[in-house]
Amino acid sequence: MGFFKKLKERLFDRKNKNKEEEIKNDLLESTENEENYEHETQEKNNDHQEEKVELTKEEKSLIKKQKKLDKKIEKQRIKQLSKEQKLNKYIAGLSKSGTNLTKKITELQSSHNQLDEEFFEKLEEILIMSDISISFVNLIMDEIKKEVRVENVKDKSLISEIIADKLFTIYANQSTVDTKLNLDNEGLNVLLIVGVNGSGKTTSIAKIAHKLKQEGKKVILAAADTFRAGAIEQLNIWAKRLEVDIVLPDKEGADPASVVYKAFEKTKSENYDVLIIDTAGRLQNKVNLMNELSKINKIIEKFVPNAPHESLLVLDATTGQNGVLQAQAFKEVTPLSGIVLTKMDGTSNGGIIFTIKDKLDMAVKLIGLGEKIDDLQEFDLDSYIYGLMKGLMPNEE
Ligand SMILES: Nc1nc2c(ncn2[C@@H]2O[C@H](COP(=O)(O)OP(=O)(O)OP(=O)(O)O)[C@@H](O)[C@H]2O)c(=O)[nH]1
Ligand SMILES: [Mg+2]
């Protein structure tokens, strides 16, 4: 089976659809039984009135079973619906990148008759231009050429499927693919958010808070970006809009660590599930930033051992390879547990995700696919590749 077909099977949950059919059949069967039963019951009841009580019990059990099956089907339907909604977010958010890649590969296919060295050179260029690091491109190109040679592929229309397959396998085979936020069910979870100015920290915090609140968690924010008054106010507005608590600095320019301290003091008296800390990412002065973050980290550890549960670096996808250099600098300043890749909807070079993997060996945990509050999604490789390469997939698969 081809890669695209397998990808669609995973995304559109064909297995679950079959399961749903099974449940429906089960239900039909039990309803048929019930109808037979009702028929028999009526006949019997005409003769023996006293048997009615026992038979009604049987009926009750059948109805109970039916309700249970109904619930099961509804649950499955909701699960599938939210999966489809998520995929639609990916498709919309990646439309710039997807259109760009589709256009270039289609052009390449129509302008070349053979899968020869020139074809591969042009393909390599397309991949590099889509913000994939040269080392990752080299790896993919080697694998693509190998497959074409070993399988004796002549049909150039198959090349997009081979690219998708190789992107997927190389990404998935490299060590870190864990995309879940590391949150405990018990006690206070702490998320520290870092990143350069304008990368999308504050808005991502709002989106994360919204998501967690929807999951029933009690969230509190700490405005530890005390560098600009505007930053504090921005987070404050979000907190009001989302109806989550916030701890603000006493004054602009206050020690960020003092805000974090105040936030922990507040969590002592109330039961919060998650504390999210906004920070000022002034990478211009590495030593200052390092000191500031290490002071914050010390306070976090003092209140909650083994915290922060996540130290997320927010990266702006539109900054391309520059962003990756920033991330490398951040990695030297403070320990990081994952990446929030924002503004994916604003770039036409969707390959940045592979560069992050290649250069940083860090998992992208959340991906920003638009400006709306629910546009920050858990990263999912299948949906990502689908969004990027949808235009290259044959419809019938
Ligand atoms: N289109 C799009 N815009 C985004 C996304 N994430 C953030 N933005 C926008 O990026 C801009 C900057 O976001 P902020 O959250 O203020 O960035 P910040 O890192 O907190 O910036 P500073 O506080 O200055 O350090 C805002 O206009 C956001 O709406 C995204 O995924 N897609
Ligand atoms: Mg901010």
Coordinates of N, CA and C and ligand atoms in Angstrom, one line a residue, residues 194-205 207 225 228 230-232 234 238 278-282 314 316 341-346 367-372 375-376, ligand 1:
V194 N 9.3 30.8 27.2 CA 10.4 31.8 26.8 C 10.4 31.9 25.3
G195 N 11.1 33.0 24.8 CA 11.2 33.2 23.4 C 11.5 34.7 23.1
V196 N 12.0 35.0 21.9 CA 12.4 36.4 21.6 C 11.1 37.2 21.4
N197 N 11.3 38.5 21.5 CA 10.2 39.5 21.3 C 9.4 39.2 20.1
G198 N 8.1 39.2 20.2 CA 7.2 39.1 19.1 C 7.1 37.7 18.5
S199 N 7.7 36.7 19.2 CA 7.6 35.4 18.6 C 6.2 34.8 18.8
G200 N 5.5 35.4 19.8 CA 4.1 34.9 20.0 C 3.9 34.3 21.4
K201 N 4.7 34.6 22.3 CA 4.6 34.0 23.7 C 3.3 34.3 24.3
T202 N 3.0 35.6 24.4 CA 1.8 36.0 25.1 C 0.5 35.4 24.5
T203 N 0.4 35.5 23.2 CA -0.8 35.0 22.5 C -0.8 33.4 22.7
S204 N 0.3 32.8 22.6 CA 0.3 31.3 22.8 C -0.1 30.9 24.2
I205 N 0.3 31.8 25.2 CA -0.1 31.5 26.6 C -1.6 31.6 26.7
K207 N -3.7 31.0 24.3 CA -4.3 29.8 23.6 C -4.1 28.6 24.5
D225 N 6.9 39.0 32.4 CA 7.5 39.9 31.4 C 7.3 41.3 31.9
R228 N 8.1 45.5 29.5 CA 7.3 46.6 29.0 C 5.9 46.6 29.6
G230 N 3.2 47.4 28.2 CA 2.3 46.9 27.2 C 2.2 45.4 27.3
A231 N 3.3 44.7 27.6 CA 3.3 43.2 27.7 C 2.4 42.8 28.8
I232 N 2.5 43.5 29.9 CA 1.8 43.1 31.1 C 0.3 43.3 30.8
Q234 N -1.2 43.4 28.0 CA -1.7 42.4 26.9 C -2.1 41.1 27.6
W238 N -6.0 39.3 28.1 CA -6.3 37.9 27.8 C -6.9 37.2 29.0
D278 N 4.7 33.9 31.8 CA 5.2 34.7 30.6 C 6.5 35.4 31.0
T279 N 7.4 35.4 30.0 CA 8.7 36.0 30.3 C 9.1 37.0 29.2
A280 N 10.1 37.8 29.5 CA 10.6 38.8 28.5 C 11.8 38.1 27.8
G281 N 11.8 38.0 26.5 CA 12.9 37.2 25.9 C 13.9 38.1 25.3
R282 N 14.6 38.8 26.1 CA 15.6 39.7 25.5 C 16.9 39.0 25.3
V314 N 9.1 29.5 22.4 CA 8.2 29.9 21.3 C 9.0 30.4 20.2
D316 N 9.0 31.7 16.0 CA 8.1 32.3 14.9 C 8.6 31.6 13.6
L341 N 5.7 26.3 17.9 CA 6.1 26.9 16.6 C 4.9 27.7 16.2
T342 N 5.0 29.1 16.2 CA 3.9 29.9 15.9 C 3.9 30.4 14.4
K343 N 2.8 31.0 14.0 CA 2.7 31.7 12.7 C 3.0 30.8 11.5
M344 N 2.7 29.5 11.7 CA 2.9 28.6 10.6 C 2.0 29.0 9.4
D345 N 0.9 29.6 9.7 CA -0.1 30.1 8.7 C 0.5 31.2 7.9
G346 N 1.5 31.9 8.4 CA 2.1 33.1 7.8 C 3.3 32.8 6.9
I367 N 1.6 23.8 17.7 CA 1.9 24.5 16.4 C 0.8 25.6 16.2
G368 N 1.2 26.8 15.9 CA 0.2 27.9 15.7 C -0.2 28.0 14.3
L369 N -1.5 27.8 14.0 CA -2.0 27.7 12.7 C -2.9 28.8 12.3
G370 N -2.9 29.9 13.2 CA -3.7 31.0 12.9 C -3.9 31.9 14.1
E371 N -4.6 33.0 14.0 CA -4.7 33.9 15.1 C -5.8 33.6 16.1
K372 N -6.7 32.8 15.7 CA -7.9 32.5 16.6 C -7.4 31.7 17.8
D375 N -6.5 28.1 17.5 CA -5.7 27.8 16.4 C -4.3 27.3 16.8
L376 N -4.1 27.1 18.1 CA -2.9 26.4 18.5 C -3.2 25.0 18.8
Ligands
LIG1 N1 -1.1 34.5 12.2 C1 -0.6 34.2 13.4 N2 -0.2 35.2 14.2 C2 0.2 34.8 15.4 C3 0.4 33.5 15.8 N3 0.9 33.5 17.1 C4 1.1 34.8 17.4 N4 0.7 35.6 16.4 C5 0.7 37.1 16.4 O1 2.1 37.5 16.6 C6 2.1 38.8 17.2 C7 3.0 38.8 18.4 O2 2.5 37.9 19.4 P1 2.8 38.1 21.0 O3 2.1 37.0 21.6 O4 2.5 39.5 21.4 O5 4.4 37.9 21.0 P2 5.4 37.9 22.3 O6 6.4 36.9 22.1 O7 4.6 37.9 23.5 O8 6.0 39.4 22.1 P3 6.7 40.3 23.3 O9 5.8 40.4 24.4 O10 6.9 41.6 22.6 O11 8.0 39.6 23.6 C8 0.6 39.1 17.6 O12 0.1 40.0 16.7 C9 -0.1 37.7 17.5 O13 -1.4 37.8 17.2 C10 0.0 32.4 14.9 O14 0.1 31.2 15.1 N5 -0.5 32.8 13.7

